[in-house]
Amino acid sequence: MTSLLLQKILVLDGAMGTMIQPYGLTEPDFRGERFARHPVDVGGNNDLLSLTRPDLIRHIHEKYLQAGADIITANTFNSNRLSQSDYQLEHLVGELNREGVALAKSVARKYSTPDKPRFVAGTLGPTGKSASISPDVNDPAYRAVTFDDLVEIYAEQAHGLIDGEADILLCETVFDTLNVKAALFAIERVFTERRLRLPVMVSATITDAAGRTLSGQTIDAFLCSVMHADLLSIGLNCALGARQMRPYLEELSRKAPFFVSVHPNAGLPNQAGGYDQSPDEMAEIIRDFIDRRFVNIVGGCCGTTPGHIERFARIAAGAKPRAVPPRSTALLLSGLEPLTVDESANFTNIGERCNVAGSKKFARLIREGKSDEALAIARMQAETGAQIIDVNMDDAMLDAKASMTAFLNLLASEPDAARLPVMIDSSKWDVLEAGLKCLQGKSVINSISLKEGEDAFLKKATLIRRYGAAVVVMAFDEQGQATDYDRRIDICARAYRILTEEAGFPATDIIFDPNILTIGTGIKEHNNFAVDFLRAVRWIKANLPHARVSGGVSNLSFAFRGNNYLREAMHSVFLYHAIREGMDMGIVNAGLLPVYDDIPRKLRDALEDLVLNRRPDATERLLDMAEEWKNSAVTVEHNILQWRTLPLEERIRHALVKGIADYMETDMEEARQCYSPSISIIEGPLMNAINEVGELFGAGKMFLPQVVKSARVMKRAVTCLQPFIEAEKAASGNMKPAGKILLATVKGDVHDIGKNIVGVVLSCNNYEIIDLGVMVPCEKIISAAREQHVDIVALSGLITPSLDEMKHVAAEMERGGLTQPLMIGGATTSKVHTAIHLTPEYRYPVVHVKDASRSVAVANSLLTGNRDFVTQVREEYRHIRESYRQSSASLPKLDIARARANRLLIDWKAAPPVRPASLGVWSWRNHSPDEIRKYINWTFFFMAWQLKGKYP
Ligand code: THG
């Protein structure tokens, strides 16, 4: 495989879902005879067709092989326990994978020649659940699926794919790096168990205008996170069209030490959710990627056909492939963003404050369960210059493992802090491992050592490697802590040898900590501790290539506890020397280090005497001086809080945009003194601020986790105000609710942030909300609507399959004789889709609601029986239908089939996780009004406030 890729560009196949659609399969087709009596619907479960319609799947593979694909993907994208459980078909996972691959293999063999061998990639999709984002707005630490769950799920799938004799494993459409890290972990385990190895490809999907994955990582942070794995290739697929992918592909291409693949959608989705970039158009963009030597493997995702693949194969033939750059010798880490630690980085600060053993305040907050305030400590460190955050939960009074998991999960919801890599600090292996299972970025384990001998050391190192983390190695061995120079360097040298030679650990991912021990204790044996550390740093840097050196700096000054200024000054002096010796990073109280040159000369000299052990009476002299400097400490915390002095509206804005909930209670209390009635605070300053969040998101200046956080702050503000709003309502004697609205995210869809916001906004406006939650089956919606006598039914959905489900609900409401108006909202929904597909199904008003802030106006208009409104909407939708009919009539025949297929995409491969976010670097300034209109129509994000009033 590798030798082939060194010579030429390989061609991957195109979409499966798009090709299945034109067959117009119905429920009985999916069931076949074998599943005729299966208790639940299986329609739309494309992977099942490998068993019930192998003829059809074989035919599609054949088309792609004829078009010239070198690699075809087996029909196994959703053949995992999690996705199949939606159809109660978990027990089929092994068979689906085995048969899916075997089917593809039998066709590939037929087309394989010595000149052009054909390969089958067993594809592993992302599953529908995220291991690093909470689906519950109210509980950011909650996870719908864990790393351990995913490892089992993926191991099962990998076994099936290997049983079917796949040539390659392809983890594609990665929207959450933690999910794919679990997949890679599982695959590695399976390879080890089965004593074999297959090439592994990983392909991520970028879903937002800021160029990030759904879980918030930039593309280079993503690359760092999976660089530990032995990959054949890394690449991008799905959500963005090829054109929008270009800058991210270019970046991957520049940095990735693997082959690079790309298989984009056929352009951006159109108004109806289909893809219509023609083979010619798309081929031009692919040609540019090839000419610029960005890629080694090209293919297609949603909406691409054998026609596309044929064009790509022709361009790829004879073209020069991209050259793979060598691996970096830097230590590369990541949170949501990447961090490079190398000679050019000077010194990397690791924030020490999220440590229950190192900060009384943090320990108290964790013990008392004040997680918001504990998180604020992480954020404060990031703001004051920490580049990595050390987290330590080792406390006798805590369940360290549970606390580590809870805090890291919570930290993931705090984008200002989650931007940074985490250093997981514990003396217990199970705590370290629990931490590794929470972090999508590339983290650092702090620490392991030879304390328990070589076997334990090797075993841990191997696992750390599999999890994809870097490691701090303390200078300890079976005899204990190294305190003198010789033992410090001997232990580090021994550990280095074992790690690099026996564990296959890359030297770049090793960080030595040759023990920063306390000086100035009055004990003579301690006097040379700092000097020995400095010498050890120099030796390690000169003799252990590419390894880094770190240490816990505050340990140095324990003897001067209570005199913070003196301690901080001592740290600065120490670091000044240590950095010159080559120390790369240190655990410090970031933001509290005075500048070396700013330390008064007299004090600095005295500190230097102590640190460098220049005179025997250094400690006494410093103690004499200590009183003088006792209260000089200046805290930085003061500066960070400057925004608190801004006027109220600006503070509210700041809190929402930055996602800071800490002061909401105070600010809302103050707002209530200035605004009356209380609801006007929501309608005024809060809505203004959230609108700005929407605009920033639209402009790519914020990314999803940040927006989610702002939504949480909004919710917190609303919670503060709610009792007052209700009291005011009661006082005004207007207790009668404006109406009763049923909210539900439709079956097959778990997204509810937008729906929850709509719920809040409506209930603030006196509506009684009955929220049925997510994944709500049609029957439940209809029976609840009947039994609870609701006035309006509101459906929400974020992913493409929800469009079909909504159509189903509308039809069933008609059949069930319901009369309530229907409101439609959510990312994939659009006015066009509503007009074309939903209105014809239901005779009562069906209205698409563009964003949460419109929901009140729409609901009011519907319930006050505003005839004009309903007539106007009907009229507008009728127009949309007509012009749509005309435009599709003018399409050439073939395209109609394709357009129809595209509109009805139902499988995951064909469904980007977040449609509107898939706009990429789209800037409205560069496009014609027509394109802009198209953009607007389908850019409905759950908070599409960004577009309000800005466009034609
Ligand atoms: N090497 C490695 N990891 C480490 C250490 C190390 N982790 C823990 C520790 N040492 C580094 N972290 C700290 C954190 C805080 C303090 C010292 C080291 C500290 N805290 C104040 C004190 O104890 O006086 C408490 C201040 C407060 O409560 O606010 O000094 O060496 N690999």
XYZ file of N, CA and C in Angstrom, residues 821-939:
357
model
N -51.557 23.917 14.738
C -50.503 24.367 13.823
C -49.174 23.707 14.189
N -48.319 23.605 13.182
C -47.036 22.921 13.351
C -45.923 23.939 13.146
N -45.025 24.034 14.116
C -43.849 24.902 13.949
C -42.626 24.013 13.725
N -41.777 24.432 12.795
C -40.618 23.626 12.411
C -39.347 24.439 12.623
N -38.370 23.856 13.274
C -37.117 24.582 13.459
C -35.951 23.626 13.624
N -34.741 24.168 13.524
C -33.548 23.337 13.690
C -32.639 23.442 12.486
N -31.427 22.965 12.680
C -30.375 23.236 11.716
C -30.659 22.846 10.277
N -31.160 21.653 10.038
C -31.333 21.253 8.642
C -32.608 21.798 8.028
N -33.514 22.224 8.881
C -34.807 22.642 8.350
C -34.665 23.967 7.613
N -35.579 24.220 6.716
C -35.538 25.486 6.002
C -36.952 25.796 5.542
N -37.122 27.034 5.161
C -38.410 27.440 4.640
C -38.716 26.634 3.382
N -37.685 26.435 2.577
C -37.873 25.723 1.320
C -38.294 24.273 1.568
N -37.585 23.628 2.455
C -37.944 22.243 2.745
C -39.355 22.159 3.324
N -39.667 23.085 4.221
C -40.991 23.089 4.848
C -42.067 23.268 3.778
N -41.833 24.230 2.907
C -42.830 24.524 1.879
C -43.020 23.341 0.934
N -41.925 22.737 0.547
C -42.011 21.689 -0.471
C -42.434 20.351 0.111
N -41.912 20.017 1.269
C -42.136 18.664 1.766
C -43.117 18.546 2.913
N -43.279 19.599 3.693
C -44.121 19.443 4.885
C -45.534 19.995 4.692
N -45.604 21.214 4.164
C -46.930 21.823 4.000
C -47.901 20.905 3.250
N -47.480 20.253 2.173
C -48.431 19.410 1.442
C -48.939 18.209 2.256
N -48.272 17.876 3.340
C -48.669 16.702 4.112
C -49.757 16.992 5.132
N -49.933 18.274 5.474
C -50.782 18.601 6.625
C -51.619 19.826 6.289
N -52.932 19.719 6.525
C -53.780 20.804 6.026
C -53.770 22.055 6.913
N -53.351 21.912 8.176
C -53.311 23.081 9.074
C -51.969 23.792 8.910
N -51.873 25.021 9.464
C -50.646 25.790 9.191
C -49.353 25.064 9.598
N -48.399 25.089 8.690
C -47.060 24.576 8.991
C -46.097 25.739 8.731
N -45.387 26.160 9.750
C -44.549 27.352 9.601
C -43.110 27.041 9.998
N -42.210 27.405 9.132
C -40.808 27.274 9.482
C -40.393 28.483 10.313
N -39.757 28.226 11.458
C -39.327 29.316 12.335
C -37.816 29.421 12.231
N -37.383 30.586 11.762
C -35.983 30.722 11.393
C -35.035 30.664 12.594
N -35.420 31.200 13.705
C -34.552 31.110 14.871
C -35.350 31.317 16.143
N -34.703 31.045 17.259
C -35.407 31.058 18.545
C -36.102 32.384 18.808
N -35.460 33.468 18.398
C -36.032 34.763 18.724
C -37.326 35.018 17.946
N -37.543 34.240 16.869
C -38.786 34.421 16.110
C -39.935 33.590 16.664
N -39.606 32.659 17.519
C -40.620 31.685 17.923
C -41.815 32.362 18.591
N -41.552 33.403 19.370
C -42.648 34.055 20.102
C -43.598 34.733 19.116
N -43.008 35.475 18.193
C -43.849 36.182 17.227
C -44.693 35.203 16.428
N -44.062 34.090 16.009
C -44.801 33.111 15.210
C -45.916 32.486 16.051
N -45.570 32.086 17.270
C -46.583 31.452 18.125
C -47.740 32.419 18.390
N -47.422 33.674 18.695
C -48.476 34.672 18.938
C -49.385 34.791 17.725
N -48.763 34.905 16.549
C -49.558 35.078 15.328
C -50.456 33.875 15.095
N -49.908 32.688 15.351
C -50.698 31.483 15.118
C -51.870 31.394 16.091
N -51.636 31.765 17.335
C -52.656 31.528 18.354
C -53.700 32.631 18.454
N -53.328 33.832 18.046
C -54.337 34.882 18.091
C -55.208 34.782 16.844
N -54.976 33.701 16.098
C -55.801 33.497 14.906
C -55.566 34.593 13.893
N -54.342 35.020 13.804
C -53.992 36.059 12.847
C -54.082 35.516 11.414
N -55.241 35.767 10.823
C -55.514 35.222 9.489
C -54.478 35.679 8.455
N -54.149 36.978 8.560
C -53.212 37.529 7.573
C -51.897 36.765 7.585
N -51.455 36.495 8.778
C -50.177 35.813 8.912
C -50.220 34.443 8.227
N -51.257 33.695 8.564
C -51.373 32.355 7.999
C -51.499 32.414 6.475
N -52.321 33.339 6.003
C -52.502 33.462 4.556
C -51.188 33.831 3.887
N -50.505 34.771 4.513
C -49.236 35.228 3.956
C -48.233 34.072 3.835
N -48.141 33.296 4.903
C -47.212 32.172 4.895
C -47.606 31.173 3.810
N -48.903 30.865 3.752
C -49.356 29.918 2.739
C -48.993 30.388 1.330
N -49.234 31.663 1.128
C -48.965 32.257 -0.178
C -47.468 32.145 -0.517
N -46.658 32.518 0.449
C -45.207 32.506 0.247
C -44.723 31.072 -0.049
N -45.234 30.118 0.700
C -44.803 28.741 0.521
C -45.261 28.181 -0.827
N -46.442 28.646 -1.244
C -46.940 28.177 -2.534
C -45.995 28.658 -3.653
N -45.563 29.900 -3.512
C -44.595 30.460 -4.470
C -43.327 29.634 -4.520
N -42.845 29.320 -3.343
C -41.606 28.530 -3.259
C -41.791 27.206 -3.994
N -42.932 26.578 -3.746
C -43.183 25.280 -4.404
C -43.198 25.417 -5.921
N -43.882 26.469 -6.360
C -43.989 26.639 -7.806
C -42.630 26.867 -8.457
N -41.868 27.771 -7.862
C -40.588 28.056 -8.520
C -39.679 26.844 -8.428
N -39.843 26.080 -7.373
C -39.028 24.874 -7.256
C -39.398 23.890 -8.365
N -40.716 23.733 -8.583
C -41.179 22.809 -9.617
C -40.636 23.224 -10.989
N -40.704 24.535 -11.226
C -40.205 25.018 -12.518
C -38.725 24.728 -12.680
N -37.979 25.015 -11.630
C -36.537 24.834 -11.786
C -36.188 23.365 -11.931
N -36.915 22.476 -11.248
C -36.544 21.068 -11.434
C -37.010 20.537 -12.777
N -38.075 21.152 -13.321
C -38.532 20.709 -14.637
C -37.489 21.022 -15.697
N -36.735 22.080 -15.464
C -35.773 22.472 -16.480
C -34.450 21.715 -16.354
N -34.319 20.919 -15.320
C -33.083 20.157 -15.181
C -33.065 19.002 -16.180
N -31.891 18.646 -16.677
C -31.826 17.465 -17.527
C -32.304 16.232 -16.750
N -32.730 15.244 -17.469
C -33.380 14.096 -16.864
C -32.544 13.382 -15.795
N -31.314 13.133 -16.163
C -30.452 12.409 -15.243
C -30.334 13.136 -13.908
N -30.209 14.466 -14.045
C -30.032 15.262 -12.844
C -31.246 15.235 -11.945
N -32.412 15.047 -12.552
C -33.601 14.987 -11.712
C -33.511 13.795 -10.777
N -33.092 12.685 -11.345
C -32.957 11.486 -10.517
C -31.977 11.753 -9.394
N -30.890 12.398 -9.761
C -29.867 12.638 -8.754
C -30.356 13.648 -7.723
N -31.002 14.678 -8.209
C -31.487 15.695 -7.292
C -32.490 15.085 -6.326
N -33.325 14.204 -6.853
C -34.317 13.579 -5.981
C -33.604 12.720 -4.937
N -32.627 11.996 -5.417
C -31.875 11.145 -4.499
C -31.230 12.005 -3.418
N -30.628 13.081 -3.840
C -29.933 13.925 -2.888
C -30.849 14.507 -1.838
N -32.037 14.885 -2.292
C -32.970 15.502 -1.356
C -33.363 14.561 -0.244
N -33.284 13.302 -0.516
C -33.809 12.332 0.442
C -32.718 11.557 1.166
N -31.527 12.105 1.110
C -30.424 11.381 1.744
C -30.795 10.936 3.131
N -30.564 9.703 3.404
C -30.959 9.263 4.729
C -29.851 8.589 5.511
N -28.746 8.319 4.894
C -27.776 7.658 5.758
C -26.802 8.675 6.317
N -26.021 8.227 7.254
C -25.161 9.142 7.973
C -24.069 9.679 7.076
N -23.554 8.758 6.274
C -22.487 9.169 5.379
C -22.958 10.361 4.558
N -24.243 10.360 4.289
C -24.777 11.416 3.468
C -25.258 12.588 4.301
N -25.039 12.531 5.595
C -25.592 13.581 6.429
C -24.539 14.217 7.310
N -24.087 15.407 6.936
C -23.138 16.085 7.797
C -23.788 16.328 9.148
N -23.029 16.215 10.230
C -23.631 16.327 11.547
C -24.302 17.677 11.777
N -23.696 18.737 11.320
C -24.342 20.027 11.488
C -24.343 20.739 10.159
N -25.463 20.760 9.539
C -25.546 21.292 8.218
C -25.062 22.744 8.078
N -25.652 23.685 8.787
C -25.331 25.077 8.493
C -23.915 25.404 8.877
N -23.422 24.701 9.859
C -22.075 24.994 10.280
C -21.093 24.575 9.209
N -21.564 23.777 8.278
C -20.649 23.273 7.280
C -20.346 24.319 6.219
N -20.441 25.555 6.607
C -20.206 26.604 5.629
C -18.754 26.938 5.425
N -17.940 26.504 6.354
C -16.524 26.719 6.174
C -16.165 28.177 6.097
N -15.275 28.458 5.202
C -14.730 29.793 5.142
C -15.581 30.677 4.261
N -16.783 30.295 4.073
C -17.706 31.047 3.258
C -17.763 32.483 3.726
N -17.413 33.373 2.911
C -17.597 34.759 3.303
C -18.575 35.383 2.335
N -19.611 36.012 2.873
C -20.654 36.513 1.999
C -20.174 37.637 1.117
N -19.037 38.177 1.482
C -18.527 39.285 0.670
C -18.084 38.822 -0.717
N -17.671 37.562 -0.813
C -17.122 37.083 -2.080
C -18.160 36.472 -3.007
N -19.419 36.558 -2.643
C -20.389 35.819 -3.433
C -21.507 36.680 -3.982
N -22.109 36.161 -5.035
C -23.199 36.881 -5.675
C -24.426 36.833 -4.773
N -25.354 37.787 -4.989
C -26.566 37.812 -4.161
C -27.299 36.482 -4.193
N -27.253 35.834 -5.342
C -27.946 34.560 -5.459
C -27.345 33.496 -4.543
N -26.033 33.451 -4.597
C -25.345 32.489 -3.742
C -25.587 32.814 -2.271
N -25.604 34.110 -1.997
C -25.824 34.514 -0.610
C -27.210 34.071 -0.156
N -28.163 34.244 -1.051
C -29.527 33.837 -0.699
C -29.576 32.338 -0.402
N -28.864 31.601 -1.215
C -28.820 30.155 -1.042
C -28.199 29.821 0.324
N -27.154 30.538 0.589
C -26.445 30.364 1.847
C -27.390 30.596 3.024
N -28.111 31.698 2.913
C -28.990 32.046 4.023
C -30.064 30.993 4.208
N -30.593 30.529 3.137
C -31.712 29.619 3.241
C -31.381 28.360 4.004
N -30.191 27.850 3.768
C -29.958 26.625 4.520
C -29.007 26.783 5.689
N -28.675 28.033 5.978
C -27.796 28.231 7.106
C -28.545 28.362 8.382
